[in-house]
Coordinates of C-alpha atoms in Angstrom, one line a residue:
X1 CA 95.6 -3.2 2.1
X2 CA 97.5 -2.5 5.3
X3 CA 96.6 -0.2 8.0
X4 CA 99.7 1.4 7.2
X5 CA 99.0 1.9 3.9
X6 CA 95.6 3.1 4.8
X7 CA 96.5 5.4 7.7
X8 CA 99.1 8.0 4.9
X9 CA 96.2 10.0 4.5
X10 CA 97.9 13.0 6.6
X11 CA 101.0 13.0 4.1
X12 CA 100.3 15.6 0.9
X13 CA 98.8 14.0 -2.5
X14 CA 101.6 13.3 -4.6
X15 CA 102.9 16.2 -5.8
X16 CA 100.2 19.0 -4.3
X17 CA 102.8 21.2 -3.0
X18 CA 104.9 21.7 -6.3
X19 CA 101.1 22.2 -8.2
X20 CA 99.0 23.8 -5.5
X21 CA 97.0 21.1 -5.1
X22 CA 94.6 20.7 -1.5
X23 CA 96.3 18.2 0.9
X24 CA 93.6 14.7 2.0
X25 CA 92.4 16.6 4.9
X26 CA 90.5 18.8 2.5
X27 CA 89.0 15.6 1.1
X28 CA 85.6 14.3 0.2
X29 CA 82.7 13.1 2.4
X30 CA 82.6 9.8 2.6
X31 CA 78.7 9.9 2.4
X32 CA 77.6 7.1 0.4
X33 CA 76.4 3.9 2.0
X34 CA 76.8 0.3 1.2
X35 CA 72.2 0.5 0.1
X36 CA 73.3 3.5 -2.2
X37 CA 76.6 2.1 -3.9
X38 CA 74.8 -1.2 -4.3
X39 CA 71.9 0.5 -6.3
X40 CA 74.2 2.9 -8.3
X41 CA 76.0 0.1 -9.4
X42 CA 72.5 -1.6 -10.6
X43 CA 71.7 1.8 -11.7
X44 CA 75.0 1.7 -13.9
X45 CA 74.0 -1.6 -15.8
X46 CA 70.8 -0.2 -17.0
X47 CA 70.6 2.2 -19.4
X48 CA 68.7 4.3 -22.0
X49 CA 71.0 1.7 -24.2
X50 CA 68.8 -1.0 -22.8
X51 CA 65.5 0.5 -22.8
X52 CA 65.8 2.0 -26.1
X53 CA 69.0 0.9 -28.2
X54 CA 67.7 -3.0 -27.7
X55 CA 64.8 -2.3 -30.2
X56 CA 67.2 -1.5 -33.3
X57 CA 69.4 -4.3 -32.4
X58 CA 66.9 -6.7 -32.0
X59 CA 66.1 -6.2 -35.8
X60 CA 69.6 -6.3 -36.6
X61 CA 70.5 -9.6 -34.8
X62 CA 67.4 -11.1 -33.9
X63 CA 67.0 -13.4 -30.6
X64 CA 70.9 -14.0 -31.0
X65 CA 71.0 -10.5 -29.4
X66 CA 70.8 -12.3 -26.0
X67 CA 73.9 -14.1 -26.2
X68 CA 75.8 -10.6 -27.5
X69 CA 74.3 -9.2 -24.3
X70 CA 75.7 -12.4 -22.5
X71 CA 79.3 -12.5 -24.5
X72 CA 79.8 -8.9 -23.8
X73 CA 78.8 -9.4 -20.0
X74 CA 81.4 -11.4 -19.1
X75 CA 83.7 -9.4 -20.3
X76 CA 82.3 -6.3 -18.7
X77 CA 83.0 -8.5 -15.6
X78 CA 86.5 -9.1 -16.3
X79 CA 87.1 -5.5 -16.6
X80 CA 85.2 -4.6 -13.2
X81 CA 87.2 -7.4 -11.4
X82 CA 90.2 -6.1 -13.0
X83 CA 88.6 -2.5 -11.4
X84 CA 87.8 -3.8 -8.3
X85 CA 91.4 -5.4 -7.7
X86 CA 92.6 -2.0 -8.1
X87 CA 90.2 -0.5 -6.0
X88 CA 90.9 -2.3 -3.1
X89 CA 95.0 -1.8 -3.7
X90 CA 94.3 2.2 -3.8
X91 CA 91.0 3.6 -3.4
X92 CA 90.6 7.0 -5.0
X93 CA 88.4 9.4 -6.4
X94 CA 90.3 9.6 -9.6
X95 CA 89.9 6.0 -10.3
X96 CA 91.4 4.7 -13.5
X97 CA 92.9 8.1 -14.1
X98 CA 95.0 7.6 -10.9
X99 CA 95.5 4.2 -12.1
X100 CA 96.5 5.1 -15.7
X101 CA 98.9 7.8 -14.4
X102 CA 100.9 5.2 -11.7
X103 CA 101.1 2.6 -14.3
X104 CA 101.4 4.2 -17.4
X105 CA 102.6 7.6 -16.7
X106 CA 101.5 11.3 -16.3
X107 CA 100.1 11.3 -19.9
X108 CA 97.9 8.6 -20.1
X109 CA 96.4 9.8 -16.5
X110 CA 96.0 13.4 -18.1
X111 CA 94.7 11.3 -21.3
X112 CA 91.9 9.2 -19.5
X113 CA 90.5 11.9 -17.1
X114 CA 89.8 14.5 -20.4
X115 CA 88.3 11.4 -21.9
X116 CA 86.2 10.4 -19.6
X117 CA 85.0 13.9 -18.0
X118 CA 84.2 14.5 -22.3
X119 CA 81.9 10.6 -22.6
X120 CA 80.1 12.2 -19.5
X121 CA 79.0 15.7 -21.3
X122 CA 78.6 14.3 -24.3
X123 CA 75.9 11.5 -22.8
X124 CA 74.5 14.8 -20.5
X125 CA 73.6 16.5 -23.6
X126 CA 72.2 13.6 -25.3
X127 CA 70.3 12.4 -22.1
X128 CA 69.0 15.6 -21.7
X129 CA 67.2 15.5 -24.5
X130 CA 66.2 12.3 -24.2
X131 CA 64.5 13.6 -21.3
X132 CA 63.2 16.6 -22.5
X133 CA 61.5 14.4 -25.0
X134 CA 60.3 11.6 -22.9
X135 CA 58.4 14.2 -20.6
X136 CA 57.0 15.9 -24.2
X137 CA 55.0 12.6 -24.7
X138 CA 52.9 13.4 -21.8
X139 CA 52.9 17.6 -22.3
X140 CA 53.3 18.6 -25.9
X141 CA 52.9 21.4 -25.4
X142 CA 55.8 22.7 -23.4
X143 CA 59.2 23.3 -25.0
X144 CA 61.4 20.9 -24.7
X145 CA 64.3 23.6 -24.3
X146 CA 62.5 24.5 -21.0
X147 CA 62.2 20.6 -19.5
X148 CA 65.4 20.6 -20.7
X149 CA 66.4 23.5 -18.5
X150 CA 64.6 22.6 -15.7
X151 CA 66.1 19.3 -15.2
X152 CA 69.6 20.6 -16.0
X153 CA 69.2 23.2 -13.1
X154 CA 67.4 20.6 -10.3
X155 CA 70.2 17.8 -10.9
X156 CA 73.3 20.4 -10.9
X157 CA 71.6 22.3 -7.1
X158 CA 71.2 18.5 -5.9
X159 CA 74.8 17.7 -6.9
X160 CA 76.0 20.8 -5.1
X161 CA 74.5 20.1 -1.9
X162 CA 76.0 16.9 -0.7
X163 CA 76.8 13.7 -2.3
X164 CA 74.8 12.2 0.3
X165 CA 71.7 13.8 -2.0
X166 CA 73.4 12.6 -4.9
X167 CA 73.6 8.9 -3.6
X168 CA 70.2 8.9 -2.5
X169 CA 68.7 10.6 -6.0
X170 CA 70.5 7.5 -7.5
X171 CA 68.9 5.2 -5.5
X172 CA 65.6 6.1 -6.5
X173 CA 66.5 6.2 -10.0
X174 CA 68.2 2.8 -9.9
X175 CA 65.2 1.4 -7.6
X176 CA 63.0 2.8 -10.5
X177 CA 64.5 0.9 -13.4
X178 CA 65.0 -2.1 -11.7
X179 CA 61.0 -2.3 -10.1
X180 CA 60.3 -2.0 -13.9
X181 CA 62.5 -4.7 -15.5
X182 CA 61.5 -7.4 -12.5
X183 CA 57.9 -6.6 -13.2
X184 CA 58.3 -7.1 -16.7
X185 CA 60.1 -10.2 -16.5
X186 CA 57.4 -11.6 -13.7
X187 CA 54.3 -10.2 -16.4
X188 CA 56.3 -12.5 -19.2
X189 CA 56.6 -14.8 -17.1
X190 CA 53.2 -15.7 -16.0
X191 CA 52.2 -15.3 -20.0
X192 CA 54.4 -17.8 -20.9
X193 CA 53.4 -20.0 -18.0
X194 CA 49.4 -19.1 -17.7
X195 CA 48.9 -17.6 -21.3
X196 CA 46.9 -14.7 -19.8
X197 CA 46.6 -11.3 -22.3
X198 CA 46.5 -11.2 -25.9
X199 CA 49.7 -12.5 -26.5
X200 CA 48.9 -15.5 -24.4
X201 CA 48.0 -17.3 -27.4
X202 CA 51.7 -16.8 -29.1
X203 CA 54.2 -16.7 -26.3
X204 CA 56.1 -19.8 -26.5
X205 CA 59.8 -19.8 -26.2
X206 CA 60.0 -21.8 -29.6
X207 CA 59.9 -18.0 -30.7
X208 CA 63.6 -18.1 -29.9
X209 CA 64.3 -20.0 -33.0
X210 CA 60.8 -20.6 -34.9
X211 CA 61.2 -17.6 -37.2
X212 CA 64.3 -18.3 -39.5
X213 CA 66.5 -19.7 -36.5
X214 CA 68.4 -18.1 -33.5
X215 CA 70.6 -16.3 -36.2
X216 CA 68.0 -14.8 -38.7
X217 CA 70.7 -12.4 -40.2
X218 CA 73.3 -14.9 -39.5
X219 CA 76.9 -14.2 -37.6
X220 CA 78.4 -11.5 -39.0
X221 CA 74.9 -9.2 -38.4
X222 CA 75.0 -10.4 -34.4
X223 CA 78.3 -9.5 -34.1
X224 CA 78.0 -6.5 -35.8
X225 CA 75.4 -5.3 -32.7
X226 CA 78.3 -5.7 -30.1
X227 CA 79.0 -1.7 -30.3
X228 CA 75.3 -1.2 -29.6
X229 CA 75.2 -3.7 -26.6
X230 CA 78.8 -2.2 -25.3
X231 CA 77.2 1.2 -25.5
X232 CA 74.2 0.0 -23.6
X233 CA 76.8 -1.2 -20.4
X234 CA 78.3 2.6 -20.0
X235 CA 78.8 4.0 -17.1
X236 CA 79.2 0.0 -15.1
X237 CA 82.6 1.4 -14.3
X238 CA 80.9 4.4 -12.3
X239 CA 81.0 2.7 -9.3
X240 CA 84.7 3.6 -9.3
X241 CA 84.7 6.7 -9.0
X242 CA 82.8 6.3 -6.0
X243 CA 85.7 4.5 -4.1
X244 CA 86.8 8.2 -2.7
X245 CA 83.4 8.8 -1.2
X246 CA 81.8 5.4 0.3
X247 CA 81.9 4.7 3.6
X248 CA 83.3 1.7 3.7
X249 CA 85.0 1.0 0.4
X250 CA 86.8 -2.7 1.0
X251 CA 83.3 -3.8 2.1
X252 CA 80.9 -2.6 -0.1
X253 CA 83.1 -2.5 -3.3
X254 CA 84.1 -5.8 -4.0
X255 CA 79.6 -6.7 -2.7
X256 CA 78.6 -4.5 -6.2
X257 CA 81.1 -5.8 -8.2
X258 CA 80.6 -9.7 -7.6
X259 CA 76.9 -9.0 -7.5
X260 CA 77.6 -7.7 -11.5
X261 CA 76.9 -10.9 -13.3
X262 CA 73.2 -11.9 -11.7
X263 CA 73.0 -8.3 -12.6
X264 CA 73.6 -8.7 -16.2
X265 CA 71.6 -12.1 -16.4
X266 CA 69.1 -10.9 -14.9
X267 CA 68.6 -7.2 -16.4
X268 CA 69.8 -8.0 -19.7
X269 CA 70.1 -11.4 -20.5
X270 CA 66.7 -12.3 -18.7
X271 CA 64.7 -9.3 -20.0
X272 CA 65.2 -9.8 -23.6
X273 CA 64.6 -13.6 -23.0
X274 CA 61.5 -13.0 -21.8
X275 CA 60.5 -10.2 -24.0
X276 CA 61.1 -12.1 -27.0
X277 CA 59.5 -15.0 -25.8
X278 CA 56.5 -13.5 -25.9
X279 CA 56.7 -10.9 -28.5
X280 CA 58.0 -13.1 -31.7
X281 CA 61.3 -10.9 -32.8
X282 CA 60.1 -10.1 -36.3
X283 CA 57.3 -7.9 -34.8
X284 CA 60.3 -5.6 -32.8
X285 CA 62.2 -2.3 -35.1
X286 CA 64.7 0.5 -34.7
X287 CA 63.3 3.5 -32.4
X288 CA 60.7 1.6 -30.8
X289 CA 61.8 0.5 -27.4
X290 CA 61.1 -3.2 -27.0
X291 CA 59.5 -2.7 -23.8
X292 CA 57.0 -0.7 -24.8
X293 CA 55.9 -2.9 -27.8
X294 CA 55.8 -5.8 -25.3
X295 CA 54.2 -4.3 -22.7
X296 CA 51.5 -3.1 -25.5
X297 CA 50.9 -7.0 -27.3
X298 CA 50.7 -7.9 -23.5
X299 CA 47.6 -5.3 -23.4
X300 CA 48.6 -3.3 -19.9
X301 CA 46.8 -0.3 -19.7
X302 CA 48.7 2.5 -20.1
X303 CA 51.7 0.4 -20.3
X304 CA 53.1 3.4 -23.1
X305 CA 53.5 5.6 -20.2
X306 CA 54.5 3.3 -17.6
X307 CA 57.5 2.3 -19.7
X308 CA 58.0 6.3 -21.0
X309 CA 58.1 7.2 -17.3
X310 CA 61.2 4.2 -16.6
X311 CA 63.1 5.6 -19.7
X312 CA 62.7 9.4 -18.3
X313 CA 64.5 8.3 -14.8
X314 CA 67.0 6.6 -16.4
X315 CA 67.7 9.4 -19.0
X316 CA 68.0 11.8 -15.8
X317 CA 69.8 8.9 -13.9
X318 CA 72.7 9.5 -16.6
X319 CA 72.7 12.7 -16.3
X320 CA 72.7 13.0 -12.8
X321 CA 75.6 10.3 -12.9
X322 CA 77.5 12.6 -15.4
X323 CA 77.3 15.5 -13.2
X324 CA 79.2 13.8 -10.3
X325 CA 81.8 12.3 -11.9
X326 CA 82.7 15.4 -14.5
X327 CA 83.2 16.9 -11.4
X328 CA 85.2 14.5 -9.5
X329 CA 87.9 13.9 -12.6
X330 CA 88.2 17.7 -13.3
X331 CA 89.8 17.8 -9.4
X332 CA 91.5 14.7 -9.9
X333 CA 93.2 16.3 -12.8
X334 CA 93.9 20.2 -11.3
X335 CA 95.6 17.9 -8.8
X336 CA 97.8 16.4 -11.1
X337 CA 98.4 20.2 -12.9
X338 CA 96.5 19.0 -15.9
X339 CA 93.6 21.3 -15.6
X340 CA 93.4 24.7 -13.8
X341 CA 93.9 25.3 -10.4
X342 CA 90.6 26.2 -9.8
X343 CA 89.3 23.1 -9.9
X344 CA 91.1 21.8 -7.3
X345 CA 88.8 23.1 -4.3
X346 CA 85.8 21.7 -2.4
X347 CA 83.0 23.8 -1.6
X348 CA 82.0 23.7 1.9
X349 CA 79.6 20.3 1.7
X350 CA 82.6 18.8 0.3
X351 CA 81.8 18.6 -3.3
X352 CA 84.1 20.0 -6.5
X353 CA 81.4 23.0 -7.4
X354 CA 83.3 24.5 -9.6
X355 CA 84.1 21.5 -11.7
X356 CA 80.6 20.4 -11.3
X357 CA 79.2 24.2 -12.8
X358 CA 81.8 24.0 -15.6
X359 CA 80.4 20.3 -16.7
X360 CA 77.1 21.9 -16.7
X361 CA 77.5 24.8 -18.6
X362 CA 79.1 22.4 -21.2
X363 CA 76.4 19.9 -21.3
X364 CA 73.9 23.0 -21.1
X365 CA 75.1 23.1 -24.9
X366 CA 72.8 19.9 -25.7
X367 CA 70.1 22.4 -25.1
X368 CA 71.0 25.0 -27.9
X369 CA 72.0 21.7 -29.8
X370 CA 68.7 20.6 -29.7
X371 CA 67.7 23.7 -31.9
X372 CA 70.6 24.3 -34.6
X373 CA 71.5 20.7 -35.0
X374 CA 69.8 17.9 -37.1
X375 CA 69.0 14.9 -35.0
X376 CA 71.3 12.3 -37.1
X377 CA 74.2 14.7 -36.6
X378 CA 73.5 15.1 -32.9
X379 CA 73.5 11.0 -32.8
X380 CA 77.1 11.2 -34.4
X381 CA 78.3 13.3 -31.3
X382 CA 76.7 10.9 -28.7
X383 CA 78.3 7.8 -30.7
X384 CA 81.7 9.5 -29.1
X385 CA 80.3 8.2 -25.6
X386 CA 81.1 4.9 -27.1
X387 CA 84.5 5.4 -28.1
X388 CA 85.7 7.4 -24.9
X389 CA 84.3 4.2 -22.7
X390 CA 85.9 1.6 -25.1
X391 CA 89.0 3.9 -23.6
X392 CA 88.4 3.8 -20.3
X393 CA 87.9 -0.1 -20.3
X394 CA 91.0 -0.4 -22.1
X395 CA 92.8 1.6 -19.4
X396 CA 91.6 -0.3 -16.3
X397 CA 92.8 -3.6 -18.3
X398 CA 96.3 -2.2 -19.3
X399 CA 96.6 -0.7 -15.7
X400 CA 95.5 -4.0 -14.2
X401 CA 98.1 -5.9 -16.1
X402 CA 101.0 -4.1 -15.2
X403 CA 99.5 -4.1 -12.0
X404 CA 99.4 -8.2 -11.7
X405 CA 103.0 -7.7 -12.9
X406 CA 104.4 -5.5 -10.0
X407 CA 102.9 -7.7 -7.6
X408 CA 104.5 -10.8 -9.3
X409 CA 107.7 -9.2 -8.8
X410 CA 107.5 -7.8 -5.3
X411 CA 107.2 -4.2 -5.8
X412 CA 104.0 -3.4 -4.5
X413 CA 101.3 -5.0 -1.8
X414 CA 98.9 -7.7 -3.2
X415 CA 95.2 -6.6 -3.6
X416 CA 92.7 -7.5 -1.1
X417 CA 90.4 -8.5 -3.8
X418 CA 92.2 -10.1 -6.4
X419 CA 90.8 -11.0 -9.9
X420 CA 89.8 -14.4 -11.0
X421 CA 92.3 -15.9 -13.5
X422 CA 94.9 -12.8 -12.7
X423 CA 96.1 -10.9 -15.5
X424 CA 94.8 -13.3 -18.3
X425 CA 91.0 -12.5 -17.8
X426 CA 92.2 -9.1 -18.5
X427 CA 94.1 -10.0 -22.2
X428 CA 91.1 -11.7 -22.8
X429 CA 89.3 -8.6 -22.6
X430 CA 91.7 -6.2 -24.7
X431 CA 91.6 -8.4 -27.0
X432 CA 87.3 -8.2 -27.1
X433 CA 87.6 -4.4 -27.4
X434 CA 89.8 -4.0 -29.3
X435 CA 87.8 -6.3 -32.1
X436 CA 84.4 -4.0 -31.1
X437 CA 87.0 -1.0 -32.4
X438 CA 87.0 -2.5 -35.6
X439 CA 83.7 -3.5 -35.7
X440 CA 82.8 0.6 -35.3
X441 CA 85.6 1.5 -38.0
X442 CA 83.8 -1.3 -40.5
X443 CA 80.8 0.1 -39.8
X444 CA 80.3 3.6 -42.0
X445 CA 77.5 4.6 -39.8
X446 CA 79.4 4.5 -36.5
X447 CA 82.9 5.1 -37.8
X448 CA 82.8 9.0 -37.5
X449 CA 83.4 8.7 -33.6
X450 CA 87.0 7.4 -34.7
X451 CA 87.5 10.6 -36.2
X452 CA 86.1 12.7 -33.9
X453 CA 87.9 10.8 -31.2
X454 CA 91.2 11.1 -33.5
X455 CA 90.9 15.1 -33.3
X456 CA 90.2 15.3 -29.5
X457 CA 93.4 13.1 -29.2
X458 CA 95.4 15.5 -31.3
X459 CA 94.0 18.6 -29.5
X460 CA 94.8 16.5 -26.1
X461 CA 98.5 15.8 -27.3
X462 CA 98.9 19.6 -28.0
X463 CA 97.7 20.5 -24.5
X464 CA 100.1 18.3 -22.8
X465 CA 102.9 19.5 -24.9
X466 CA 101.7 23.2 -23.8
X467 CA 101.4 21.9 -19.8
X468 CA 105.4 20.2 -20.4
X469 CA 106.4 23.6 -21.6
X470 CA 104.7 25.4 -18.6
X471 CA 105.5 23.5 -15.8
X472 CA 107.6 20.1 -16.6
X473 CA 106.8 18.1 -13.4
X474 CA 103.4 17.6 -14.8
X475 CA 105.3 14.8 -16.7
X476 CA 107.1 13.7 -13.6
X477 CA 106.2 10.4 -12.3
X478 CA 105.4 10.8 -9.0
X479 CA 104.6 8.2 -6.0
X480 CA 101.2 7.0 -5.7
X481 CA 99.2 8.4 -2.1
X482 CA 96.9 6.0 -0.4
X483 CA 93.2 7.7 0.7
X484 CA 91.7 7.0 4.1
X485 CA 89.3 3.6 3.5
X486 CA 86.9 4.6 6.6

């Protein structure tokens, strides 16, 4: 990017003065650090979805689950090169919105940010409770409506003080979950290697195949766990939203994205190695998380709560993550006229408040939830987090296509970060999610989010069509502005 480019940050955002928008000087803080972006992009590659969610998939698929976690990691590294290309062309807040507005248009801007701010309230709720139940384990007898509460209130005040305290609550979080998994995969390690605990005697990586071959359920059942493993690598794309708030964004973007694959190797792909090395898969089933029956054939004490206390930071790790980007899209969109005006202002530590309470009062609902509805319903709602990402993804790869395609023809400035193979990594890509889609419409279990997803698109359309009526530059395409890097 040129300092040119760079230096526009005095001029208006596009189109604030016809929609009331704040002008840049009213911008964020750019308060997070290269150590805090690093970790919350860790942070964003591990997951309930791998602590828990590996365990049902694991019976599904058997040890063929590591190469699903392997296919669906390169891709998930196409799409964050395809992200960080962008990044560095125009680093903003909005992210993919911003970039789904400029190259698509108004709509599919307006489209993505509702989308995205809904994944992040529906997985609030869920990780809520997830929380509420993790900490249960260890006090039964405390409601879970009141942990609930409790952790709903802390993470919102911290969120509202400075995303300086949000950066460094996601560090902990992040350092956490990744302590855990290296300790684990150093504990399987030296079992394998030195045959030390009770499972000494069967660890052997011939468990990888010994017990009716890599595929024990054949093809069609591995592939059929790719929703599962793509719902476990949410939230990898949070590290752009953080572009409008790091300190140094053409530095220490393009470090966490390259850093992404001995990320996913590691985390996923070496994890679940190592786990079912020494823990044959047969012995692994749905709702159990795999760590914790590893780390219990392995014998640790109180390796139940160890792994119970990892799950609980990163169930409030999502939910902290949720709170700051809700927030951050709801501005992004009242600066585009797409959601009230209101949202559109900073409170005085530089942080969208009100969009921040509003997100919280909404996932605040997971805690009544937890009362009236049953639990498989309550799953059906959180599957939606699933679709609304597939979304997202999709967008960054559309965006980044037609991006490739303005450069090709002069129109706008090269990338300082430009993705490997261009534009084709990112067909690739489409192309894998759009075969997950129909994976989740074959499946009757997971298909409901389709419908779900197919009514918030109609109520969507209907709020655009009301927004044209009100005020018809919303669907104006407007030029892009360029955010001060630092």
């Amino acid at each position: 990017m040129t300092s040119s480019q760079v230096d526009q940050t005095d001029e208006p955002r596009a189109g604030s003065e016809a929609l009331g928008g704040d002008t840049l000087e009213e911008g964020y803080e750019r308060g997070l650090g290269s150590r805090q972006v690093q970790m919350i992009a860790i942070g964003g590659a591990i997951g309930v979805g791998l602590f828990l969610g590996a365990g049902a998939n694991i019976a599904k698929a058997g040890p063929s689950l590591i190469l699903m976690y392997a296919l669906a990691g390169v891709i998930i590294f196409f799409i964050m090169r395809a992200l960080g290309e962008l990044l560095l062309y125009r680093p903003v807040s909005g992210s993919f919105a911003e970039y789904s507005r400029e190259f698509l248009g108004p709509f599919f801007g307006y489209f993505t940010g509702w989308t995205y701010w809904l994944m992040w309230v529906v997985t609030g709720m869920a990780e809520l409770t997830a929380a509420a139940i993790y900490v249960h384990y260890w006090f039964p007898a405390v409601p879970q409506w009141v942990t609930a509460l409790v952790f709903l209130v802390v993470l919102f005040v911290a969120n509202l003080i400075s995303v300086k305290l949000f950066g460094e609550i996601e560090f902990w979080f992040s350092m956490v979950k990744v302590t855990a998994l290296i300790g684990m995969i150093v504990i399987g390690l030296g079992v394998l290697t030195f045959g030390f605990s009770s499972a000494g005697d069967t660890a052997s990586v011939a468990n990888l195949w010994q017990f009716d071959g890599f595929f024990p359920k054949g093809i069609g059942s591995s592939l059929m766990t790719l929703q599962g493993v793509m719902f476990a690598y949410l939230a990898v794309e949070l590290v752009g939203v953080t572009a409008g708030e790091s300190e140094n964004p053409e530095k220490t973007l393009p470090k966490a994205i390259n850093t992404l694959p001995w990320r996913i190797a590691l985390f996923y792909v070496g994890a679940l190695t190592v786990i079912l090395c020494v823990v044959k898969w047969t012995e692994f089933a749905p709702g159990v998380s795999p760590f914790v029956e590893a780390f219990a054939k392995i014998g640790i004490p109180a390796g139940a709560g160890i792994v119970n206390f990892v799950v609980l930071t990163a169930a409030l790790s999502s939910c902290n993550s949720g709170m700051y980007s809700t927030g951050r899209m709801l501005r992004t969109l009242a600066d585009n006229g797409e959601a009230p005006k209101v949202f559109n202002k900073l409170s005085s530590t530089k942080t969208p408040a009100f969009g921040i309470t509003v997100s919280v009062l909404f996932m605040g609902i997971g805690v009544i939830l937890n009362y009236i509805v049953p639990e498989k319903a309550f799953g059906y709602v959180t599957s939606v987090a699933t679709a609304a990402g597939i979304w997202t993804w999709l967008m960054i790869l559309v965006s980044h296509i037609l991006y490739r395609r303005a450069v090709d023809a002069g129109r706008l400035p090269a990338s300082s970060f430009p993705a490997p193979g261009g534009a084709k990594c990112s067909w690739v890509a489409v192309a894998f999610l759009l075969f997950v889609t129909g994976l989740i419409a074959y499946d009757a279990d997971s298909r409901i989010c389709l419908y779900v997803m197919a009514v918030w698109a109609a109520a969507l359309a209907v709020g655009w069509a009301v927004l044209k009526a009100r005020n018809p530059q919303v669907a104006e395409r407007r030029e892009p502005t360029f955010e001060k890097t630092g």
